[in-house]
Short mmCIF file of C-alpha atoms in Angstrom, two decimals:
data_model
loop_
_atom_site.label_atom_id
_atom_site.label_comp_id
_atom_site.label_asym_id
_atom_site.label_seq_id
_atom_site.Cartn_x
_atom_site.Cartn_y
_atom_site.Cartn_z
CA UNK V 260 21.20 -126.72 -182.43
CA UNK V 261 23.32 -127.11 -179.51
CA UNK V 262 22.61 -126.32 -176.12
CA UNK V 263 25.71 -123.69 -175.94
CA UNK V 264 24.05 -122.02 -179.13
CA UNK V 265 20.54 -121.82 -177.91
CA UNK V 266 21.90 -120.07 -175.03
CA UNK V 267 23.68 -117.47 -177.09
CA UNK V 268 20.93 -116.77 -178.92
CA UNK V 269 18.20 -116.39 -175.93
CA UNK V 270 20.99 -113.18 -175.09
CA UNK V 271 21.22 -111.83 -178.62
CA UNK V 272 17.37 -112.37 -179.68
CA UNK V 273 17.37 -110.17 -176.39
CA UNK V 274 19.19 -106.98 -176.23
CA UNK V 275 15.89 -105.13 -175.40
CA UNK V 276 15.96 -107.10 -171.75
CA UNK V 277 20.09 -105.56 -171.87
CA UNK V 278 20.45 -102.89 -169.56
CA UNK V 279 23.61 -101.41 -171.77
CA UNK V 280 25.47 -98.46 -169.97
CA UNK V 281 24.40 -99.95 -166.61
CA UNK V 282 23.87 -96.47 -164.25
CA UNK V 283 24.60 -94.68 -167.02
CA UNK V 284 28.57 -96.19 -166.90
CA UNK V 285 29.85 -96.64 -169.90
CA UNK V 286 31.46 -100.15 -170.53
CA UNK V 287 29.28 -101.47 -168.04
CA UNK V 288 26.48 -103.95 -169.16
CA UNK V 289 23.87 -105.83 -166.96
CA UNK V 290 21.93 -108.46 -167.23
CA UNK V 291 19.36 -109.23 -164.89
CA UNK V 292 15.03 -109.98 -164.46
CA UNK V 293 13.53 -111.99 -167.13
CA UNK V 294 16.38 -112.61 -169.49
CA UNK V 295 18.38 -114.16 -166.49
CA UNK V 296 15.94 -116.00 -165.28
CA UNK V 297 15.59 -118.03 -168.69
CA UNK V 298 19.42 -117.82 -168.39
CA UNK V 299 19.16 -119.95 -165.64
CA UNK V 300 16.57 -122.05 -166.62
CA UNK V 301 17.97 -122.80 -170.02
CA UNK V 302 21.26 -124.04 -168.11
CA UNK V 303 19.42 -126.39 -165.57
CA UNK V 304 17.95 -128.35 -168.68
CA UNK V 305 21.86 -128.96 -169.32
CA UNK V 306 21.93 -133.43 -169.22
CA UNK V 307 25.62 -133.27 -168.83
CA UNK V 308 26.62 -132.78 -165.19
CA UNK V 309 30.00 -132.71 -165.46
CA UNK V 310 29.57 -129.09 -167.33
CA UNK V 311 30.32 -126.15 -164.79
CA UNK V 312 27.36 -124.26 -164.93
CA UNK V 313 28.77 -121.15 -164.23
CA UNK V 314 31.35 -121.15 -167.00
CA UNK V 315 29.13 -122.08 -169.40
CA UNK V 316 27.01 -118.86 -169.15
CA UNK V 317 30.21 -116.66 -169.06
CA UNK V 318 31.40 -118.13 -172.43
CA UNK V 319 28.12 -118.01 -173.56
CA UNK V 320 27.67 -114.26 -172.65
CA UNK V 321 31.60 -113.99 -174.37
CA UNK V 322 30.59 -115.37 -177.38
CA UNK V 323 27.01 -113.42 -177.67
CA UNK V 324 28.76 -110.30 -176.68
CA UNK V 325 32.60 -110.71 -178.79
CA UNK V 326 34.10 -110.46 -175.53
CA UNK V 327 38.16 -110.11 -175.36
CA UNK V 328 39.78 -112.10 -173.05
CA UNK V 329 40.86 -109.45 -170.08
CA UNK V 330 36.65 -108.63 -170.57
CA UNK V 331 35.20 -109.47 -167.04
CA UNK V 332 31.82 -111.44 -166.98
CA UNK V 333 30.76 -111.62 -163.04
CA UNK V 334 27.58 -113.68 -162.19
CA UNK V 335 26.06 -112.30 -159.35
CA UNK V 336 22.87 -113.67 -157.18
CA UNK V 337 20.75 -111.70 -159.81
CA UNK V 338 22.32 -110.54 -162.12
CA UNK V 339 25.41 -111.05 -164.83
CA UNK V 340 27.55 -107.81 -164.90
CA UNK V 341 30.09 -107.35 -168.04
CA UNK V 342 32.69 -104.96 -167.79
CA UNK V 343 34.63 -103.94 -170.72
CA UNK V 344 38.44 -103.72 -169.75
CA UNK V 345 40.08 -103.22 -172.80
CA UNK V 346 38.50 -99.84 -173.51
CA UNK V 347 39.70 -98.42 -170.05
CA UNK V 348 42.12 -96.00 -170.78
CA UNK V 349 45.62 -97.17 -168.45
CA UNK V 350 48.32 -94.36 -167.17
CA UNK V 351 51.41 -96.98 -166.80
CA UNK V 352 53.05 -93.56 -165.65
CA UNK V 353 51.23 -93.75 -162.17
CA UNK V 354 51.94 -96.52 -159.90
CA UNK V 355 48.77 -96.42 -157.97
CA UNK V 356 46.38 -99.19 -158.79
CA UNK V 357 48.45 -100.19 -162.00
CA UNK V 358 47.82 -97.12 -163.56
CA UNK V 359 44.08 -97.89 -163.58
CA UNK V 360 41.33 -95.43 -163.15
CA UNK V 361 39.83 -94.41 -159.25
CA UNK V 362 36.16 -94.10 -160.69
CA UNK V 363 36.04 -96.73 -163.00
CA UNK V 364 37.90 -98.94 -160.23
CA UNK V 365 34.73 -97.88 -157.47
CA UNK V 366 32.13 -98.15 -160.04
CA UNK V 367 33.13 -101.61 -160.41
CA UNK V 368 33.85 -102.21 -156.84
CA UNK V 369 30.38 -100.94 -156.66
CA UNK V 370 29.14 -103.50 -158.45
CA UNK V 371 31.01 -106.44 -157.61
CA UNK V 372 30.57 -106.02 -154.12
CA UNK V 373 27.35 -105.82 -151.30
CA UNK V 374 28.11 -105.27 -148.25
CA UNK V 375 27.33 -109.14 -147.02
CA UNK V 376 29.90 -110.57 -149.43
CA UNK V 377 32.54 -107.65 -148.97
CA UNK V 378 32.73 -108.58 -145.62
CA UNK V 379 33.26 -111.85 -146.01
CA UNK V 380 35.53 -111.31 -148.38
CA UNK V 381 37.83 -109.11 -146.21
CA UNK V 382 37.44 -111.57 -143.31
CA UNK V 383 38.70 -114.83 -145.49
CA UNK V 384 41.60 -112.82 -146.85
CA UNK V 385 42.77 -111.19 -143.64
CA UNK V 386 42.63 -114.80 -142.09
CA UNK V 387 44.68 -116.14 -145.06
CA UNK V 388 47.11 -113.45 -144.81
CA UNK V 389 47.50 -114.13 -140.93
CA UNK V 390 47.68 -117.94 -141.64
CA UNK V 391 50.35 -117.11 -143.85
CA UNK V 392 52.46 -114.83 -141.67
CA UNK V 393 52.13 -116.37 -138.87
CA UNK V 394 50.86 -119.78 -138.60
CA UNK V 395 52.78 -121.26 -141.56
CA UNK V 396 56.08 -118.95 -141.50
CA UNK V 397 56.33 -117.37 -138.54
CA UNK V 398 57.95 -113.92 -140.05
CA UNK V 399 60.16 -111.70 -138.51
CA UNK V 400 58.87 -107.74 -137.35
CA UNK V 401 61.34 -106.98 -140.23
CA UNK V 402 59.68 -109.10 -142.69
CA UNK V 403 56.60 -108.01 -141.92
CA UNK V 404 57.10 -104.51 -142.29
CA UNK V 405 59.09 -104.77 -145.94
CA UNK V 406 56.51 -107.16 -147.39
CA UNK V 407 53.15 -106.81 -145.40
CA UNK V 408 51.28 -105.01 -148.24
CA UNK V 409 52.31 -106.50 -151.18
CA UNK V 410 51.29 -109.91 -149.80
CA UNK V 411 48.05 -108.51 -148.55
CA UNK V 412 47.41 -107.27 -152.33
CA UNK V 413 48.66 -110.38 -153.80
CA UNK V 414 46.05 -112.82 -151.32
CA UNK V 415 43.62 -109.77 -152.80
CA UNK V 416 44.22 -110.04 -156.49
CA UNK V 417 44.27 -114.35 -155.69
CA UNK V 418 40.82 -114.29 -154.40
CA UNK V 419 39.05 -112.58 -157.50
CA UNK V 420 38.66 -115.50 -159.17
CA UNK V 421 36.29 -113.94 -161.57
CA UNK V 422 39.16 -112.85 -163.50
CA UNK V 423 40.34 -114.40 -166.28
CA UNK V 424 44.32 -114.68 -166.46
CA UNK V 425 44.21 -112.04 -169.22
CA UNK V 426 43.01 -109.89 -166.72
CA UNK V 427 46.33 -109.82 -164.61
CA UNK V 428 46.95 -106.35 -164.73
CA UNK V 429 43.51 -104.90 -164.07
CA UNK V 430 42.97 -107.63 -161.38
CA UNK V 431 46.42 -106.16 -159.46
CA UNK V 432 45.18 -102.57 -159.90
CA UNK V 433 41.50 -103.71 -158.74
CA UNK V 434 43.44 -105.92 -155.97
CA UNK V 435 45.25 -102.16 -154.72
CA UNK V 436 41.50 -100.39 -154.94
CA UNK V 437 40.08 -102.73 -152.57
CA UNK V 438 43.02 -102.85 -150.31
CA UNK V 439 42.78 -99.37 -149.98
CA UNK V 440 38.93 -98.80 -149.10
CA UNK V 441 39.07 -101.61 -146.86
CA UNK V 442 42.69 -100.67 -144.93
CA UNK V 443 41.84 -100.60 -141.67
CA UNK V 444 39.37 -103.44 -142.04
CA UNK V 445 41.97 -105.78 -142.62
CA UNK V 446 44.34 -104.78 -139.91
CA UNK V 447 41.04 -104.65 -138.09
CA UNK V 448 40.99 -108.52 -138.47
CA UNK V 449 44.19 -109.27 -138.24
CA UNK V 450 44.78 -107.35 -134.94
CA UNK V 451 41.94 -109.29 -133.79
CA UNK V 452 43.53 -112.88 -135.16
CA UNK V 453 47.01 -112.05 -133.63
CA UNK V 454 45.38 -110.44 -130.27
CA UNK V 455 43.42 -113.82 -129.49
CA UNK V 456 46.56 -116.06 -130.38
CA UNK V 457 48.17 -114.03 -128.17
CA UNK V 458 45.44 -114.89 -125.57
CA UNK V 459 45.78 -118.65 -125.66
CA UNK V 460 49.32 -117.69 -125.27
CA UNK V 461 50.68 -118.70 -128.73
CA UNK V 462 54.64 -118.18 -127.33
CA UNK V 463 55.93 -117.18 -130.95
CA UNK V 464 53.45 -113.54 -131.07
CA UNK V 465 53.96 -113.06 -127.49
CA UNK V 466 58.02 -112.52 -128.41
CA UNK V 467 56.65 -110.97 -131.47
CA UNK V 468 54.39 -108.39 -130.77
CA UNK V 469 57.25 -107.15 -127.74
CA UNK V 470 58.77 -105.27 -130.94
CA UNK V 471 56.44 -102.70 -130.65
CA UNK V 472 57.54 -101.21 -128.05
CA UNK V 473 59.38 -97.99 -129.30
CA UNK V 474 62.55 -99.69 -128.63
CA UNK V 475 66.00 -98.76 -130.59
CA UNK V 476 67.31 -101.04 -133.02
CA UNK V 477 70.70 -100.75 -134.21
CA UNK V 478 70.51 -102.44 -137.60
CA UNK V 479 74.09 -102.16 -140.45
CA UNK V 480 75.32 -99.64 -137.81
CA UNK V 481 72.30 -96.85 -138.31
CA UNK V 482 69.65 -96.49 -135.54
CA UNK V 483 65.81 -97.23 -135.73
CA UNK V 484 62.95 -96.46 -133.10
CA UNK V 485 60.58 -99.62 -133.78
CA UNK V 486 56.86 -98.19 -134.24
CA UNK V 487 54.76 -98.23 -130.27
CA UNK V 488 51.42 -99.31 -129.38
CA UNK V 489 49.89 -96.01 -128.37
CA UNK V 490 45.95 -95.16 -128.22
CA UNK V 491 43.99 -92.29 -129.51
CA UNK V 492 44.71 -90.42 -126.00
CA UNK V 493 48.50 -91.19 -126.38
CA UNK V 494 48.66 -93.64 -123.67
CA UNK V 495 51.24 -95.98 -124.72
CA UNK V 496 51.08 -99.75 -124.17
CA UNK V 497 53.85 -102.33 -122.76
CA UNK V 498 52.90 -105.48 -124.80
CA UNK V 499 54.14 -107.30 -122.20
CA UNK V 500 51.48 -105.54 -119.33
CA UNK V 501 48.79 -106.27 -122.38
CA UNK V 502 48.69 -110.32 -121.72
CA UNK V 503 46.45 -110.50 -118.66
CA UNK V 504 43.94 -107.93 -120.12
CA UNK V 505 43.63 -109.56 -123.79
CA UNK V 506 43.58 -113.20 -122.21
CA UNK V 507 40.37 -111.66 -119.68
CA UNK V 508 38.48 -110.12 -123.21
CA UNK V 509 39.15 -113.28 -124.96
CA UNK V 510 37.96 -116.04 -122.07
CA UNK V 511 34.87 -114.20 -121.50
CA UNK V 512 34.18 -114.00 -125.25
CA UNK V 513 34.40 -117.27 -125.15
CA UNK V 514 32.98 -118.53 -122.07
CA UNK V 515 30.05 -116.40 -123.49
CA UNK V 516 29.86 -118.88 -126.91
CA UNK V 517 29.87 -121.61 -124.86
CA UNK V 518 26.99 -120.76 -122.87
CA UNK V 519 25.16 -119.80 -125.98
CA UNK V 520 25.77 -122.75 -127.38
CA UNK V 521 24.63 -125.37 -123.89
CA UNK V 522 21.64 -122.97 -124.25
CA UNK V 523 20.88 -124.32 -127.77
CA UNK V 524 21.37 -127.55 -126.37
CA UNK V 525 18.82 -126.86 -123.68
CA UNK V 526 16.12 -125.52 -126.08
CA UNK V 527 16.82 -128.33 -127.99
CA UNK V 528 16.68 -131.01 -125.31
CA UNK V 529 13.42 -129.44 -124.40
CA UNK V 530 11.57 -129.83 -127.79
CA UNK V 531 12.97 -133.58 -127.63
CA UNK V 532 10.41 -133.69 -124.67
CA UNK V 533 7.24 -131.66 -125.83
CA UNK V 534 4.31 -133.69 -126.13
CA UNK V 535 1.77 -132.36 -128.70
CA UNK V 536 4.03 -128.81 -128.63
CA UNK V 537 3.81 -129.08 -124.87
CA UNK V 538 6.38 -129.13 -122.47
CA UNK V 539 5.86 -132.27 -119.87
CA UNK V 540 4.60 -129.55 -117.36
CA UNK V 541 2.34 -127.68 -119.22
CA UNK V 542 1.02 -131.41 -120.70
CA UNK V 543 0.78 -132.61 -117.58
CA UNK V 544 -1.07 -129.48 -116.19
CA UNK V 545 -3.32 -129.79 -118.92
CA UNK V 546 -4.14 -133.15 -118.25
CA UNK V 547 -4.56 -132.28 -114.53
CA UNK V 548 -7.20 -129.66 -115.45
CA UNK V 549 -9.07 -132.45 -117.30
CA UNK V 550 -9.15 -134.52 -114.71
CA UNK V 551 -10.55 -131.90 -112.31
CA UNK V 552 -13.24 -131.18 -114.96
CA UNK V 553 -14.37 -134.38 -114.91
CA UNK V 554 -14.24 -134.87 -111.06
CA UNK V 555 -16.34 -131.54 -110.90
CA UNK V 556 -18.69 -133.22 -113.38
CA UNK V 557 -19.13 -136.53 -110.99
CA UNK V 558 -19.10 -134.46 -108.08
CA UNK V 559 -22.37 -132.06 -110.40
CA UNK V 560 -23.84 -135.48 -111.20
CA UNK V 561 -23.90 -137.52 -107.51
CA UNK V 562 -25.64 -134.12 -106.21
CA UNK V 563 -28.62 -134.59 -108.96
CA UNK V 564 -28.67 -138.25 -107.78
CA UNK V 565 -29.13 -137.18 -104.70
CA UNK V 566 -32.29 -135.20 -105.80
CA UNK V 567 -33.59 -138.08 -107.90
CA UNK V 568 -33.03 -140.22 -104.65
CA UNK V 569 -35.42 -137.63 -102.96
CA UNK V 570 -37.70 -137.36 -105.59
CA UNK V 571 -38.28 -140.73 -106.12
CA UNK V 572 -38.69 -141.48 -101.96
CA UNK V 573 -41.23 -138.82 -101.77
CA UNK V 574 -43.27 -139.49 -105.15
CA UNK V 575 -45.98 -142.96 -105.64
CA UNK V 576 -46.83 -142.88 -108.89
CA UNK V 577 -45.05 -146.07 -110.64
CA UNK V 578 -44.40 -144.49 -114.52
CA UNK V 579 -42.69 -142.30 -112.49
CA UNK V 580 -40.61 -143.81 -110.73
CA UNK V 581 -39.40 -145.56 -113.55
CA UNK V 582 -38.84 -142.91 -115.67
CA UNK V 583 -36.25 -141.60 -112.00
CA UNK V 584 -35.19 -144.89 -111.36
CA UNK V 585 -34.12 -145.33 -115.19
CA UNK V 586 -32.13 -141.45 -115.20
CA UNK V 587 -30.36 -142.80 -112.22
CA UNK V 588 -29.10 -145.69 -113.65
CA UNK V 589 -27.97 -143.17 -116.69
CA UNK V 590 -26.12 -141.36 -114.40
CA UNK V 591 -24.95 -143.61 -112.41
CA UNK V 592 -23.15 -145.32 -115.45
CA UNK V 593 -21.52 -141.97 -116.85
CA UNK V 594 -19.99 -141.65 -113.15
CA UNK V 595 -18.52 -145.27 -113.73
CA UNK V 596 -17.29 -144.19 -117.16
CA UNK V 597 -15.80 -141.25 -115.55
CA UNK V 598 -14.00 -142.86 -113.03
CA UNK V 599 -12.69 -144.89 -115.67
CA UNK V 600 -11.31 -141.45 -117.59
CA UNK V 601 -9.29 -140.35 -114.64
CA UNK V 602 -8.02 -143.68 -113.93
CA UNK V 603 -6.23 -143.19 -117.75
CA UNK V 604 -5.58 -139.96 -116.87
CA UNK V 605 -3.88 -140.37 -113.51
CA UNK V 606 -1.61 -143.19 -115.10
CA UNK V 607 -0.75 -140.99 -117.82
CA UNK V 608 0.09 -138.05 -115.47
CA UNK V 609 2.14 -140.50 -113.75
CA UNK V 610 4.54 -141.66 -116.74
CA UNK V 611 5.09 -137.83 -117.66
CA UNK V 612 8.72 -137.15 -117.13
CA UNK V 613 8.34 -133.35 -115.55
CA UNK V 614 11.79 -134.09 -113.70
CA UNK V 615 14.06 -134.09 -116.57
CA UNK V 616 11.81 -130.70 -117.65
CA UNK V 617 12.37 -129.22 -114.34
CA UNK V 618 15.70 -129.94 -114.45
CA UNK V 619 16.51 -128.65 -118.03
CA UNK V 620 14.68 -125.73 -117.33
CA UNK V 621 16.83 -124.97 -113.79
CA UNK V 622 19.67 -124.99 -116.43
CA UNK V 623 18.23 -122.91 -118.68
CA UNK V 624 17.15 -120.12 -116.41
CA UNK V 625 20.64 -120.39 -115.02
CA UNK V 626 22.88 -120.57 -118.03
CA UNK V 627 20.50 -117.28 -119.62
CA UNK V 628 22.12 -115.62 -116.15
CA UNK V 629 25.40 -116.50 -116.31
CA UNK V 630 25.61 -115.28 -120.11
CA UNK V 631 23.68 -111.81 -118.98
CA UNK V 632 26.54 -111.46 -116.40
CA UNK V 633 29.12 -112.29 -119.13
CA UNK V 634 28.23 -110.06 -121.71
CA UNK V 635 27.80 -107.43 -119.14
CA UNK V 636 31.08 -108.08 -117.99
CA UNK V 637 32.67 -108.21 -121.70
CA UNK V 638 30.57 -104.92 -122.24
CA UNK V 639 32.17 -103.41 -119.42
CA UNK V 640 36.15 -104.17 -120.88
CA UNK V 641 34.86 -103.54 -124.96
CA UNK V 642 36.30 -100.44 -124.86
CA UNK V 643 39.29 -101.14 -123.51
CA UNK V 644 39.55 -103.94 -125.55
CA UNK V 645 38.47 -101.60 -128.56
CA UNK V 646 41.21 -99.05 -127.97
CA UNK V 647 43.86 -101.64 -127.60
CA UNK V 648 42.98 -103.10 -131.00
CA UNK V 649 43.46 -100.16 -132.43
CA UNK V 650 46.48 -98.99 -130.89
CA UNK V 651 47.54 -102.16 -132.59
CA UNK V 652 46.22 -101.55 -135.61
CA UNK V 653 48.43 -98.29 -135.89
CA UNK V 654 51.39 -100.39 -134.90
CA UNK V 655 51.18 -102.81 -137.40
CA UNK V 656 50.89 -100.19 -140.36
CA UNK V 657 53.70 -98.11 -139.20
CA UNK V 658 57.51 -98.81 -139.58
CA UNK V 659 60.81 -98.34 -137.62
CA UNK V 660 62.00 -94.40 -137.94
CA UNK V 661 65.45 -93.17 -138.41
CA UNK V 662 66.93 -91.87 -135.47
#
């Protein structure tokens, strides 16, 4: 038996481990606890390594399940999720989302997406989609605002590559869903991407963003009014007047990373140094207590030499005196081994680099201020910062008006 077949039948001599009708959805199937764990295990006995992994338990799943083509098979970090497509019922009447259903489009969204990976999702595409625009063509305001959300939907549908090709018109429809829940997230990010390009002035979005200025645009003799940057209070922004205070935000942002990140260095430079999870200072202190210990102790054991010395001037009898004259010598050679200890000790405190400590932590105390004072200072301008994002925002999903 092969290795492919073994795998299909762990998932059919298994339906009991199926959770069929996943949340009571119909067409939605989920595999997930024991019988994906020996999923998984089954696979990493696989010799060949040149076999993707992956695709090898979705055309296992097809093939235990009779799967068509446009069915979707997602492996998650738990869990495989099968969605049957071809039974969803498809209005090619309405435009929105292909014609696809809203509530079988969010119960899959649902399911494809946590909110970790939907996040980072919406981040990479908005960043591909500004790449795109204006990195690698450098678009006009008027191609922006005639193609702006079909390309985001198209970057959308591109990056669910969980879909087979046979799945080309559910993908697009799915594609519209998400661009839909998550609108203002991506002009979130891309307001963000164009404001700090704008910031290390980027000369090509300086000129470009001056469009939105509520200006009139005479274009094949009719008149326009180009869309303004105006904030939820109605105070409307000059683009050009917006340089200076977008260039502050984004310096102190990233003065602020910077700091962060010589403060890692620090912390890092500083465990270079420990000695046994010490710093150098606290080592050497310890050592330094140590040696006071034992010069306590010799100072503790001259004074009962001192009373021997007595003892034995005062006292005649000969055992004795030999019995004082031998603890003294005892004594006498523990003080001489002692000596010997802080000797060690006092040329081991004195190779202990506590300057380079010192110095490390000087920086560290100071660059933990100077970020404080940063953040408080990029705390202060967030809002401002805030509401010219999303006077932005509205900008860049309106268009020109008749006028």
């Amino acid at each position: 038996m092969t290795a492919f077949q073994s795998l299909v039948n762990i998932i059919n001599d298994n339906h009991d481990l199926i959770d069929f009708e996943y949340k009571d959805i119909k067409d939605l199937t989920v595999i997930n606890g024991k019988l994906f764990s020996d999923i998984i295990k089954q696979v990493k006995l696989l010799q060949d390594r040149s076999i993707n992994k992956k695709e090898f338990i979705k055309k296992a799943v097809r093939t235990a399940f009779e799967l068509e083509d446009q069915d979707l098979v997602l492996i998650k970090k738990e869990q495989i999720v099968i969605k049957i497509i071809q039974n969803i019922k498809r209005d090619t009447t309405e435009r929105r989302f292909n014609g696809y259903s809203e509530d079988e489009l969010l119960k899959l969204y649902n399911e494809y997406f946590d909110k970790t990976t939907l996040e980072t999702f919406i981040k990479n595409i908005s960043y591909e989609v500004f790449k795109y625009l204006f990195i690698r063509k450098q678009v006009t305001n008027d191609f922006y605002e005639k193609n702006i959300y079909s390309i985001v939907q198209n970057y959308i549908a591109k990056a669910l590559i969980d879909f087979e090709d046979k799945n080309a018109e559910f993908r697009k429809g799915f594609a519209g869903y998400i661009f839909r829940i998550n609108f203002v997230e991506v002009f979130s990010h891309i307001s963000d991407q164009i404001l700090e390009s704008i910031s290390y002035r980027d000369e090509y979005l300086m000129n470009w963003i001056k469009y939105y200025n509520g200006q009139v645009i005479i274009k094949h003799n009719k008149r326009y009014e180009a869309p303004s940057i105006v904030n939820e209070s109605g105070q409307k922004y000059n683009p050009s007047a917006l340089f200076g205070t977008i260039a502050m935000w984004f310096k102190t942002r990233d003065k602020i990373i910077l700091l962060k990140k010589r403060f890692k260095e620090v912390n890092k430079n500083l465990e270079k140094l420990k000695i046994d999870n010490l710093s150098p200072i606290e080592y050497k202190d310890e050592l330094i207590q140590e040696r006071q210990e034992i010069e306590k102790y010799i100072y503790e054991t001259n004074e009962k030499i001192k009373d021997l010395l007595e003892k034995r001037r005062i006292n005649k009898d000969e055992e004795t005196l030999y019995d004082i004259n031998d603890e003294i010598q005892e004594l006498r050679l523990d003080i001489k081994e002692d000596k010997r200890e802080i000797d060690d000790l006092n040329a081991h405190i004195a190779n202990i680099d506590t300057i380079s400590t010192k110095r490390l932590e000087e920086d560290k105390a100071r660059i933990k201020k100077d970020i404080a004072r940063e953040e408080k200072a990029l705390k202060q301008n967030k809002k401002v910062y805030q509401s010219i994002q999303s006077a932005l925002v509205k900008a860049l999903t309106s268009k020109r008006k008749p006028i």
